[in-house]
Amino acid sequence: MGVVTAGLWAGWLGGTESGPYEVWQVAGLVLSLLVVVCWAAFRRHAVAAVAGTTAGMTVAAWCDWSDDSTGLFVIGVALVLHGSLFATALVSTLVRHVARGTRWADR
């Protein structure tokens, strides 16, 4: 999962030489990751979906942004780590509940 995620990062966000990413680039990455995470969680690989996606996003962000001479890229990488961890955990949990047919009221 980590390699797939890093590849998606490179495919969607790679090649940007200067300035911020375009909205369509980030939206494409998010939608692609959503498909991959949902597929993995549905196939009972929710832990791999969460850990692999989070690791892949974090490593890709570090590699992409580490040439920042101010050192502030570390804050961005930390935000990517926490955001991807939270988002993939939430999506994986929802997919697993839907896949099992568990209603929230049954918990």
Backbone as XML, in Angstrom:
<?xml version="1.0"?>
<chain id="A" units="angstrom">
  <residue number="1" name="MET">
    <atom name="N" x="0.816" y="-1.200" z="0.000"/>
    <atom name="CA" x="0.000" y="0.000" z="0.000"/>
    <atom name="C" x="0.861" y="1.266" z="0.000"/>
  </residue>
  <residue number="2" name="GLY">
    <atom name="N" x="1.953" y="1.242" z="0.728"/>
    <atom name="CA" x="2.808" y="2.419" z="0.793"/>
    <atom name="C" x="3.410" y="2.781" z="-0.551"/>
  </residue>
  <residue number="3" name="VAL">
    <atom name="N" x="3.824" y="1.768" z="-1.295"/>
    <atom name="CA" x="4.409" y="2.007" z="-2.619"/>
    <atom name="C" x="3.350" y="2.542" z="-3.577"/>
  </residue>
  <residue number="4" name="VAL">
    <atom name="N" x="2.146" y="1.979" z="-3.526"/>
    <atom name="CA" x="1.049" y="2.454" z="-4.368"/>
    <atom name="C" x="0.730" y="3.913" z="-4.040"/>
  </residue>
  <residue number="5" name="THR">
    <atom name="N" x="0.665" y="4.217" z="-2.754"/>
    <atom name="CA" x="0.362" y="5.581" z="-2.323"/>
    <atom name="C" x="1.435" y="6.565" z="-2.776"/>
  </residue>
  <residue number="6" name="ALA">
    <atom name="N" x="2.692" y="6.204" z="-2.594"/>
    <atom name="CA" x="3.784" y="7.078" z="-3.031"/>
    <atom name="C" x="3.752" y="7.257" z="-4.550"/>
  </residue>
  <residue number="7" name="GLY">
    <atom name="N" x="3.413" y="6.200" z="-5.267"/>
    <atom name="CA" x="3.279" y="6.300" z="-6.715"/>
    <atom name="C" x="2.149" y="7.221" z="-7.135"/>
  </residue>
  <residue number="8" name="LEU">
    <atom name="N" x="1.035" y="7.153" z="-6.416"/>
    <atom name="CA" x="-0.074" y="8.058" z="-6.702"/>
    <atom name="C" x="0.316" y="9.507" z="-6.414"/>
  </residue>
  <residue number="9" name="TRP">
    <atom name="N" x="1.051" y="9.718" z="-5.324"/>
    <atom name="CA" x="1.540" y="11.066" z="-5.015"/>
    <atom name="C" x="2.392" y="11.582" z="-6.180"/>
  </residue>
  <residue number="10" name="ALA">
    <atom name="N" x="3.332" y="10.752" z="-6.619"/>
    <atom name="CA" x="4.221" y="11.170" z="-7.705"/>
    <atom name="C" x="3.436" y="11.418" z="-8.992"/>
  </residue>
  <residue number="11" name="GLY">
    <atom name="N" x="2.449" y="10.579" z="-9.247"/>
    <atom name="CA" x="1.652" y="10.729" z="-10.459"/>
    <atom name="C" x="0.793" y="11.973" z="-10.466"/>
  </residue>
  <residue number="12" name="TRP">
    <atom name="N" x="0.180" y="12.286" z="-9.346"/>
    <atom name="CA" x="-0.726" y="13.432" z="-9.284"/>
    <atom name="C" x="-0.012" y="14.739" z="-8.941"/>
  </residue>
  <residue number="13" name="LEU">
    <atom name="N" x="0.955" y="14.678" z="-8.030"/>
    <atom name="CA" x="1.579" y="15.906" z="-7.544"/>
    <atom name="C" x="3.004" y="16.103" z="-8.050"/>
  </residue>
  <residue number="14" name="GLY">
    <atom name="N" x="3.561" y="15.099" z="-8.697"/>
    <atom name="CA" x="4.917" y="15.216" z="-9.216"/>
    <atom name="C" x="4.977" y="16.169" z="-10.398"/>
  </residue>
  <residue number="15" name="GLY">
    <atom name="N" x="6.134" y="16.740" z="-10.596"/>
    <atom name="CA" x="6.329" y="17.620" z="-11.735"/>
    <atom name="C" x="5.989" y="19.069" z="-11.489"/>
  </residue>
  <residue number="16" name="THR">
    <atom name="N" x="5.466" y="19.390" z="-10.317"/>
    <atom name="CA" x="5.174" y="20.784" z="-9.998"/>
    <atom name="C" x="6.476" y="21.440" z="-9.563"/>
  </residue>
  <residue number="17" name="GLU">
    <atom name="N" x="6.945" y="22.401" z="-10.359"/>
    <atom name="CA" x="8.237" y="23.025" z="-10.086"/>
    <atom name="C" x="8.144" y="24.159" z="-9.074"/>
  </residue>
  <residue number="18" name="SER">
    <atom name="N" x="7.071" y="24.915" z="-9.104"/>
    <atom name="CA" x="6.965" y="26.026" z="-8.168"/>
    <atom name="C" x="5.501" y="26.324" z="-7.891"/>
  </residue>
  <residue number="19" name="GLY">
    <atom name="N" x="5.279" y="26.987" z="-6.774"/>
    <atom name="CA" x="3.916" y="27.371" z="-6.430"/>
    <atom name="C" x="3.133" y="26.231" z="-5.818"/>
  </residue>
  <residue number="20" name="PRO">
    <atom name="N" x="1.933" y="26.525" z="-5.379"/>
    <atom name="CA" x="1.104" y="25.490" z="-4.750"/>
    <atom name="C" x="0.542" y="24.515" z="-5.790"/>
  </residue>
  <residue number="21" name="TYR">
    <atom name="N" x="0.069" y="23.393" z="-5.294"/>
    <atom name="CA" x="-0.563" y="22.408" z="-6.164"/>
    <atom name="C" x="-1.901" y="22.955" z="-6.641"/>
  </residue>
  <residue number="22" name="GLU">
    <atom name="N" x="-2.308" y="22.518" z="-7.799"/>
    <atom name="CA" x="-3.627" y="22.886" z="-8.324"/>
    <atom name="C" x="-4.689" y="22.052" z="-7.611"/>
  </residue>
  <residue number="23" name="VAL">
    <atom name="N" x="-5.896" y="22.571" z="-7.543"/>
    <atom name="CA" x="-6.999" y="21.870" z="-6.870"/>
    <atom name="C" x="-7.249" y="20.519" z="-7.528"/>
  </residue>
  <residue number="24" name="TRP">
    <atom name="N" x="-7.223" y="20.463" z="-8.860"/>
    <atom name="CA" x="-7.509" y="19.209" z="-9.560"/>
    <atom name="C" x="-6.467" y="18.138" z="-9.254"/>
  </residue>
  <residue number="25" name="GLN">
    <atom name="N" x="-5.211" y="18.547" z="-8.968"/>
    <atom name="CA" x="-4.178" y="17.577" z="-8.624"/>
    <atom name="C" x="-4.473" y="16.925" z="-7.275"/>
  </residue>
  <residue number="26" name="VAL">
    <atom name="N" x="-4.794" y="17.745" z="-6.299"/>
    <atom name="CA" x="-5.073" y="17.232" z="-4.954"/>
    <atom name="C" x="-6.364" y="16.412" z="-4.966"/>
  </residue>
  <residue number="27" name="ALA">
    <atom name="N" x="-7.383" y="16.885" z="-5.682"/>
    <atom name="CA" x="-8.643" y="16.145" z="-5.780"/>
    <atom name="C" x="-8.418" y="14.792" z="-6.451"/>
  </residue>
  <residue number="28" name="GLY">
    <atom name="N" x="-7.611" y="14.753" z="-7.486"/>
    <atom name="CA" x="-7.294" y="13.487" z="-8.151"/>
    <atom name="C" x="-6.588" y="12.519" z="-7.228"/>
  </residue>
  <residue number="29" name="LEU">
    <atom name="N" x="-5.637" y="13.033" z="-6.445"/>
    <atom name="CA" x="-4.931" y="12.183" z="-5.482"/>
    <atom name="C" x="-5.886" y="11.641" z="-4.432"/>
  </residue>
  <residue number="30" name="VAL">
    <atom name="N" x="-6.716" y="12.503" z="-3.876"/>
    <atom name="CA" x="-7.658" y="12.086" z="-2.829"/>
    <atom name="C" x="-8.635" y="11.037" z="-3.365"/>
  </residue>
  <residue number="31" name="LEU">
    <atom name="N" x="-9.186" y="11.260" z="-4.537"/>
    <atom name="CA" x="-10.132" y="10.290" z="-5.107"/>
    <atom name="C" x="-9.457" y="8.963" z="-5.424"/>
  </residue>
  <residue number="32" name="SER">
    <atom name="N" x="-8.240" y="9.019" z="-5.934"/>
    <atom name="CA" x="-7.492" y="7.777" z="-6.210"/>
    <atom name="C" x="-7.212" y="7.012" z="-4.927"/>
  </residue>
  <residue number="33" name="LEU">
    <atom name="N" x="-6.798" y="7.736" z="-3.897"/>
    <atom name="CA" x="-6.534" y="7.085" z="-2.611"/>
    <atom name="C" x="-7.813" y="6.537" z="-1.991"/>
  </residue>
  <residue number="34" name="LEU">
    <atom name="N" x="-8.913" y="7.238" z="-2.185"/>
    <atom name="CA" x="-10.193" y="6.765" z="-1.664"/>
    <atom name="C" x="-10.552" y="5.411" z="-2.271"/>
  </residue>
  <residue number="35" name="VAL">
    <atom name="N" x="-10.353" y="5.262" z="-3.555"/>
    <atom name="CA" x="-10.630" y="3.989" z="-4.229"/>
    <atom name="C" x="-9.736" y="2.895" z="-3.677"/>
  </residue>
  <residue number="36" name="VAL">
    <atom name="N" x="-8.450" y="3.175" z="-3.548"/>
    <atom name="CA" x="-7.490" y="2.171" z="-3.067"/>
    <atom name="C" x="-7.793" y="1.770" z="-1.625"/>
  </residue>
  <residue number="37" name="VAL">
    <atom name="N" x="-8.062" y="2.746" z="-0.763"/>
    <atom name="CA" x="-8.338" y="2.456" z="0.651"/>
    <atom name="C" x="-9.644" y="1.675" z="0.792"/>
  </residue>
  <residue number="38" name="CYS">
    <atom name="N" x="-10.674" y="2.070" z="0.069"/>
    <atom name="CA" x="-11.954" y="1.350" z="0.134"/>
    <atom name="C" x="-11.793" y="-0.082" z="-0.339"/>
  </residue>
  <residue number="39" name="TRP">
    <atom name="N" x="-11.068" y="-0.274" z="-1.417"/>
    <atom name="CA" x="-10.851" y="-1.631" z="-1.943"/>
    <atom name="C" x="-10.126" y="-2.489" z="-0.912"/>
  </residue>
  <residue number="40" name="ALA">
    <atom name="N" x="-9.058" y="-1.959" z="-0.329"/>
    <atom name="CA" x="-8.286" y="-2.725" z="0.656"/>
    <atom name="C" x="-9.117" y="-3.025" z="1.896"/>
  </residue>
  <residue number="41" name="ALA">
    <atom name="N" x="-9.856" y="-2.043" z="2.386"/>
    <atom name="CA" x="-10.679" y="-2.260" z="3.579"/>
    <atom name="C" x="-11.780" y="-3.273" z="3.300"/>
  </residue>
  <residue number="42" name="PHE">
    <atom name="N" x="-12.380" y="-3.207" z="2.134"/>
    <atom name="CA" x="-13.429" y="-4.155" z="1.772"/>
    <atom name="C" x="-12.884" y="-5.580" z="1.689"/>
  </residue>
  <residue number="43" name="ARG">
    <atom name="N" x="-11.615" y="-5.713" z="1.276"/>
    <atom name="CA" x="-10.971" y="-7.026" z="1.176"/>
    <atom name="C" x="-10.361" y="-7.470" z="2.509"/>
  </residue>
  <residue number="44" name="ARG">
    <atom name="N" x="-10.749" y="-6.818" z="3.598"/>
    <atom name="CA" x="-10.300" y="-7.136" z="4.956"/>
    <atom name="C" x="-8.829" y="-6.822" z="5.202"/>
  </residue>
  <residue number="45" name="HIS">
    <atom name="N" x="-8.347" y="-5.808" z="4.553"/>
    <atom name="CA" x="-6.973" y="-5.347" z="4.750"/>
    <atom name="C" x="-6.980" y="-3.908" z="5.273"/>
  </residue>
  <residue number="46" name="ALA">
    <atom name="N" x="-7.860" y="-3.650" z="6.234"/>
    <atom name="CA" x="-8.028" y="-2.295" z="6.747"/>
    <atom name="C" x="-6.759" y="-1.773" z="7.421"/>
  </residue>
  <residue number="47" name="VAL">
    <atom name="N" x="-6.067" y="-2.614" z="8.148"/>
    <atom name="CA" x="-4.839" y="-2.173" z="8.824"/>
    <atom name="C" x="-3.786" y="-1.793" z="7.788"/>
  </residue>
  <residue number="48" name="ALA">
    <atom name="N" x="-3.646" y="-2.592" z="6.751"/>
    <atom name="CA" x="-2.696" y="-2.275" z="5.680"/>
    <atom name="C" x="-3.108" y="-0.993" z="4.964"/>
  </residue>
  <residue number="49" name="ALA">
    <atom name="N" x="-4.407" y="-0.799" z="4.792"/>
    <atom name="CA" x="-4.887" y="0.419" z="4.133"/>
    <atom name="C" x="-4.512" y="1.653" z="4.945"/>
  </residue>
  <residue number="50" name="VAL">
    <atom name="N" x="-4.702" y="1.582" z="6.250"/>
    <atom name="CA" x="-4.405" y="2.723" z="7.116"/>
    <atom name="C" x="-2.896" y="2.925" z="7.236"/>
  </residue>
  <residue number="51" name="ALA">
    <atom name="N" x="-2.181" y="1.890" z="7.616"/>
    <atom name="CA" x="-0.734" y="2.015" z="7.846"/>
    <atom name="C" x="0.023" y="2.293" z="6.551"/>
  </residue>
  <residue number="52" name="GLY">
    <atom name="N" x="-0.308" y="1.572" z="5.503"/>
    <atom name="CA" x="0.399" y="1.742" z="4.239"/>
    <atom name="C" x="0.151" y="3.087" z="3.601"/>
  </residue>
  <residue number="53" name="THR">
    <atom name="N" x="-1.096" y="3.525" z="3.616"/>
    <atom name="CA" x="-1.420" y="4.824" z="3.032"/>
    <atom name="C" x="-0.773" y="5.948" z="3.828"/>
  </residue>
  <residue number="54" name="THR">
    <atom name="N" x="-0.837" y="5.865" z="5.135"/>
    <atom name="CA" x="-0.224" y="6.887" z="5.977"/>
    <atom name="C" x="1.287" y="6.931" z="5.772"/>
  </residue>
  <residue number="55" name="ALA">
    <atom name="N" x="1.917" y="5.772" z="5.750"/>
    <atom name="CA" x="3.367" y="5.721" z="5.540"/>
    <atom name="C" x="3.745" y="6.243" z="4.155"/>
  </residue>
  <residue number="56" name="GLY">
    <atom name="N" x="3.019" y="5.827" z="3.143"/>
    <atom name="CA" x="3.312" y="6.266" z="1.782"/>
    <atom name="C" x="3.160" y="7.759" z="1.605"/>
  </residue>
  <residue number="57" name="MET">
    <atom name="N" x="2.088" y="8.314" z="2.164"/>
    <atom name="CA" x="1.862" y="9.756" z="2.070"/>
    <atom name="C" x="2.950" y="10.529" z="2.818"/>
  </residue>
  <residue number="58" name="THR">
    <atom name="N" x="3.313" y="10.046" z="3.997"/>
    <atom name="CA" x="4.304" y="10.735" z="4.813"/>
    <atom name="C" x="5.677" y="10.722" z="4.144"/>
  </residue>
  <residue number="59" name="VAL">
    <atom name="N" x="6.092" y="9.573" z="3.653"/>
    <atom name="CA" x="7.391" y="9.461" z="2.981"/>
    <atom name="C" x="7.408" y="10.300" z="1.702"/>
  </residue>
  <residue number="60" name="ALA">
    <atom name="N" x="6.327" y="10.243" z="0.937"/>
    <atom name="CA" x="6.266" y="11.018" z="-0.303"/>
    <atom name="C" x="6.319" y="12.518" z="-0.018"/>
  </residue>
  <residue number="61" name="ALA">
    <atom name="N" x="5.596" y="12.967" z="1.001"/>
    <atom name="CA" x="5.627" y="14.386" z="1.359"/>
    <atom name="C" x="7.023" y="14.792" z="1.807"/>
  </residue>
  <residue number="62" name="TRP">
    <atom name="N" x="7.658" y="13.960" z="2.623"/>
    <atom name="CA" x="9.008" y="14.260" z="3.091"/>
    <atom name="C" x="9.966" y="14.382" z="1.907"/>
  </residue>
  <residue number="63" name="CYS">
    <atom name="N" x="9.929" y="13.425" z="1.020"/>
    <atom name="CA" x="10.830" y="13.446" z="-0.138"/>
    <atom name="C" x="10.561" y="14.645" z="-1.047"/>
  </residue>
  <residue number="64" name="ASP">
    <atom name="N" x="9.304" y="14.978" z="-1.218"/>
    <atom name="CA" x="8.926" y="16.073" z="-2.113"/>
    <atom name="C" x="9.265" y="17.438" z="-1.523"/>
  </residue>
  <residue number="65" name="TRP">
    <atom name="N" x="9.133" y="17.593" z="-0.227"/>
    <atom name="CA" x="9.256" y="18.908" z="0.397"/>
    <atom name="C" x="10.564" y="19.135" z="1.138"/>
  </residue>
  <residue number="66" name="SER">
    <atom name="N" x="11.400" y="18.122" z="1.291"/>
    <atom name="CA" x="12.580" y="18.239" z="2.162"/>
    <atom name="C" x="13.641" y="19.206" z="1.664"/>
  </residue>
  <residue number="67" name="ASP">
    <atom name="N" x="13.520" y="19.722" z="0.454"/>
    <atom name="CA" x="14.505" y="20.688" z="-0.031"/>
    <atom name="C" x="14.197" y="22.118" z="0.436"/>
  </residue>
  <residue number="68" name="ASP">
    <atom name="N" x="13.171" y="22.261" z="1.269"/>
    <atom name="CA" x="12.814" y="23.570" z="1.832"/>
    <atom name="C" x="13.874" y="23.985" z="2.842"/>
  </residue>
  <residue number="69" name="SER">
    <atom name="N" x="14.550" y="25.089" z="2.579"/>
    <atom name="CA" x="15.660" y="25.522" z="3.435"/>
    <atom name="C" x="15.217" y="26.070" z="4.790"/>
  </residue>
  <residue number="70" name="THR">
    <atom name="N" x="13.939" y="26.415" z="4.937"/>
    <atom name="CA" x="13.459" y="26.958" z="6.212"/>
    <atom name="C" x="13.217" y="25.878" z="7.254"/>
  </residue>
  <residue number="71" name="GLY">
    <atom name="N" x="13.027" y="24.656" z="6.814"/>
    <atom name="CA" x="12.732" y="23.567" z="7.739"/>
    <atom name="C" x="11.269" y="23.461" z="8.106"/>
  </residue>
  <residue number="72" name="LEU">
    <atom name="N" x="10.455" y="24.377" z="7.607"/>
    <atom name="CA" x="9.026" y="24.355" z="7.931"/>
    <atom name="C" x="8.281" y="23.200" z="7.259"/>
  </residue>
  <residue number="73" name="PHE">
    <atom name="N" x="8.935" y="22.542" z="6.309"/>
    <atom name="CA" x="8.292" y="21.413" z="5.655"/>
    <atom name="C" x="7.936" y="20.320" z="6.650"/>
  </residue>
  <residue number="74" name="VAL">
    <atom name="N" x="8.655" y="20.258" z="7.770"/>
    <atom name="CA" x="8.385" y="19.236" z="8.785"/>
    <atom name="C" x="6.970" y="19.388" z="9.333"/>
  </residue>
  <residue number="75" name="ILE">
    <atom name="N" x="6.504" y="20.612" z="9.468"/>
    <atom name="CA" x="5.138" y="20.850" z="9.944"/>
    <atom name="C" x="4.132" y="20.326" z="8.925"/>
  </residue>
  <residue number="76" name="GLY">
    <atom name="N" x="4.382" y="20.599" z="7.662"/>
    <atom name="CA" x="3.507" y="20.086" z="6.602"/>
    <atom name="C" x="3.483" y="18.569" z="6.568"/>
  </residue>
  <residue number="77" name="VAL">
    <atom name="N" x="4.641" y="17.957" z="6.730"/>
    <atom name="CA" x="4.718" y="16.492" z="6.734"/>
    <atom name="C" x="3.951" y="15.927" z="7.931"/>
  </residue>
  <residue number="78" name="ALA">
    <atom name="N" x="4.070" y="16.575" z="9.084"/>
    <atom name="CA" x="3.324" y="16.127" z="10.272"/>
    <atom name="C" x="1.820" y="16.237" z="10.037"/>
  </residue>
  <residue number="79" name="LEU">
    <atom name="N" x="1.397" y="17.305" z="9.376"/>
    <atom name="CA" x="-0.031" y="17.451" z="9.064"/>
    <atom name="C" x="-0.497" y="16.383" z="8.084"/>
  </residue>
  <residue number="80" name="VAL">
    <atom name="N" x="0.332" y="16.053" z="7.101"/>
    <atom name="CA" x="0.001" y="14.979" z="6.162"/>
    <atom name="C" x="-0.117" y="13.657" z="6.908"/>
  </residue>
  <residue number="81" name="LEU">
    <atom name="N" x="0.823" y="13.389" z="7.795"/>
    <atom name="CA" x="0.792" y="12.149" z="8.581"/>
    <atom name="C" x="-0.504" y="12.035" z="9.382"/>
  </residue>
  <residue number="82" name="HIS">
    <atom name="N" x="-0.812" y="13.058" z="10.153"/>
    <atom name="CA" x="-2.004" y="13.004" z="11.004"/>
    <atom name="C" x="-3.293" y="13.006" z="10.192"/>
  </residue>
  <residue number="83" name="GLY">
    <atom name="N" x="-3.344" y="13.811" z="9.146"/>
    <atom name="CA" x="-4.545" y="13.860" z="8.311"/>
    <atom name="C" x="-4.804" y="12.563" z="7.579"/>
  </residue>
  <residue number="84" name="SER">
    <atom name="N" x="-3.755" y="11.970" z="7.020"/>
    <atom name="CA" x="-3.952" y="10.712" z="6.302"/>
    <atom name="C" x="-4.273" y="9.571" z="7.268"/>
  </residue>
  <residue number="85" name="LEU">
    <atom name="N" x="-3.678" y="9.589" z="8.454"/>
    <atom name="CA" x="-3.996" y="8.570" z="9.456"/>
    <atom name="C" x="-5.467" y="8.650" z="9.858"/>
  </residue>
  <residue number="86" name="PHE">
    <atom name="N" x="-5.930" y="9.842" z="10.166"/>
    <atom name="CA" x="-7.322" y="10.028" z="10.572"/>
    <atom name="C" x="-8.289" y="9.664" z="9.441"/>
  </residue>
  <residue number="87" name="ALA">
    <atom name="N" x="-8.027" y="10.177" z="8.251"/>
    <atom name="CA" x="-8.944" y="9.960" z="7.128"/>
    <atom name="C" x="-9.009" y="8.492" z="6.723"/>
  </residue>
  <residue number="88" name="THR">
    <atom name="N" x="-7.864" y="7.824" z="6.642"/>
    <atom name="CA" x="-7.889" y="6.418" z="6.235"/>
    <atom name="C" x="-8.499" y="5.530" z="7.314"/>
  </residue>
  <residue number="89" name="ALA">
    <atom name="N" x="-8.274" y="5.866" z="8.577"/>
    <atom name="CA" x="-8.897" y="5.094" z="9.659"/>
    <atom name="C" x="-10.412" y="5.237" z="9.612"/>
  </residue>
  <residue number="90" name="LEU">
    <atom name="N" x="-10.884" y="6.458" z="9.392"/>
    <atom name="CA" x="-12.325" y="6.692" z="9.306"/>
    <atom name="C" x="-12.944" y="5.966" z="8.122"/>
  </residue>
  <residue number="91" name="VAL">
    <atom name="N" x="-12.347" y="6.107" z="6.948"/>
    <atom name="CA" x="-12.880" y="5.464" z="5.742"/>
    <atom name="C" x="-12.839" y="3.945" z="5.887"/>
  </residue>
  <residue number="92" name="SER">
    <atom name="N" x="-11.745" y="3.407" z="6.380"/>
    <atom name="CA" x="-11.631" y="1.952" z="6.552"/>
    <atom name="C" x="-12.663" y="1.415" z="7.531"/>
  </residue>
  <residue number="93" name="THR">
    <atom name="N" x="-12.888" y="2.135" z="8.608"/>
    <atom name="CA" x="-13.894" y="1.716" z="9.588"/>
    <atom name="C" x="-15.290" y="1.718" z="8.973"/>
  </residue>
  <residue number="94" name="LEU">
    <atom name="N" x="-15.611" y="2.778" z="8.252"/>
    <atom name="CA" x="-16.925" y="2.847" z="7.592"/>
    <atom name="C" x="-17.099" y="1.731" z="6.572"/>
  </residue>
  <residue number="95" name="VAL">
    <atom name="N" x="-16.089" y="1.474" z="5.775"/>
    <atom name="CA" x="-16.172" y="0.419" z="4.759"/>
    <atom name="C" x="-16.333" y="-0.942" z="5.417"/>
  </residue>
  <residue number="96" name="ARG">
    <atom name="N" x="-15.595" y="-1.200" z="6.487"/>
    <atom name="CA" x="-15.707" y="-2.495" z="7.173"/>
    <atom name="C" x="-17.101" y="-2.682" z="7.757"/>
  </residue>
  <residue number="97" name="HIS">
    <atom name="N" x="-17.687" y="-1.649" z="8.318"/>
    <atom name="CA" x="-19.037" y="-1.758" z="8.870"/>
    <atom name="C" x="-20.054" y="-2.001" z="7.766"/>
  </residue>
  <residue number="98" name="VAL">
    <atom name="N" x="-19.919" y="-1.324" z="6.668"/>
    <atom name="CA" x="-20.837" y="-1.525" z="5.545"/>
    <atom name="C" x="-20.657" y="-2.923" z="4.960"/>
  </residue>
  <residue number="99" name="ALA">
    <atom name="N" x="-19.417" y="-3.358" z="4.829"/>
    <atom name="CA" x="-19.140" y="-4.677" z="4.262"/>
    <atom name="C" x="-19.684" y="-5.805" z="5.135"/>
  </residue>
  <residue number="100" name="ARG">
    <atom name="N" x="-19.650" y="-5.615" z="6.437"/>
    <atom name="CA" x="-20.179" y="-6.631" z="7.351"/>
    <atom name="C" x="-21.683" y="-6.552" z="7.490"/>
  </residue>
  <residue number="101" name="GLY">
    <atom name="N" x="-22.255" y="-5.462" z="7.045"/>
    <atom name="CA" x="-23.689" y="-5.283" z="7.194"/>
    <atom name="C" x="-24.090" y="-4.896" z="8.601"/>
  </residue>
  <residue number="102" name="THR">
    <atom name="N" x="-23.129" y="-4.401" z="9.363"/>
    <atom name="CA" x="-23.402" y="-3.997" z="10.741"/>
    <atom name="C" x="-24.037" y="-2.630" z="10.764"/>
  </residue>
  <residue number="103" name="ARG">
    <atom name="N" x="-25.131" y="-2.551" z="11.487"/>
    <atom name="CA" x="-25.757" y="-1.242" z="11.676"/>
    <atom name="C" x="-25.124" y="-0.583" z="12.889"/>
  </residue>
  <residue number="104" name="TRP">
    <atom name="N" x="-25.006" y="0.747" z="12.845"/>
    <atom name="CA" x="-24.388" y="1.472" z="13.947"/>
    <atom name="C" x="-25.193" y="1.283" z="15.236"/>
  </residue>
  <residue number="105" name="ALA">
    <atom name="N" x="-26.486" y="1.113" z="15.118"/>
    <atom name="CA" x="-27.323" y="0.957" z="16.304"/>
    <atom name="C" x="-27.088" y="-0.389" z="16.997"/>
  </residue>
  <residue number="106" name="ASP">
    <atom name="N" x="-26.503" y="-1.363" z="16.296"/>
    <atom name="CA" x="-26.255" y="-2.689" z="16.873"/>
    <atom name="C" x="-25.034" y="-2.723" z="17.784"/>
  </residue>
  <residue number="107" name="ARG">
    <atom name="N" x="-24.282" y="-1.671" z="17.820"/>
    <atom name="CA" x="-23.047" y="-1.667" z="18.611"/>
    <atom name="C" x="-23.324" y="-1.398" z="20.032"/>
  </residue>
</chain>
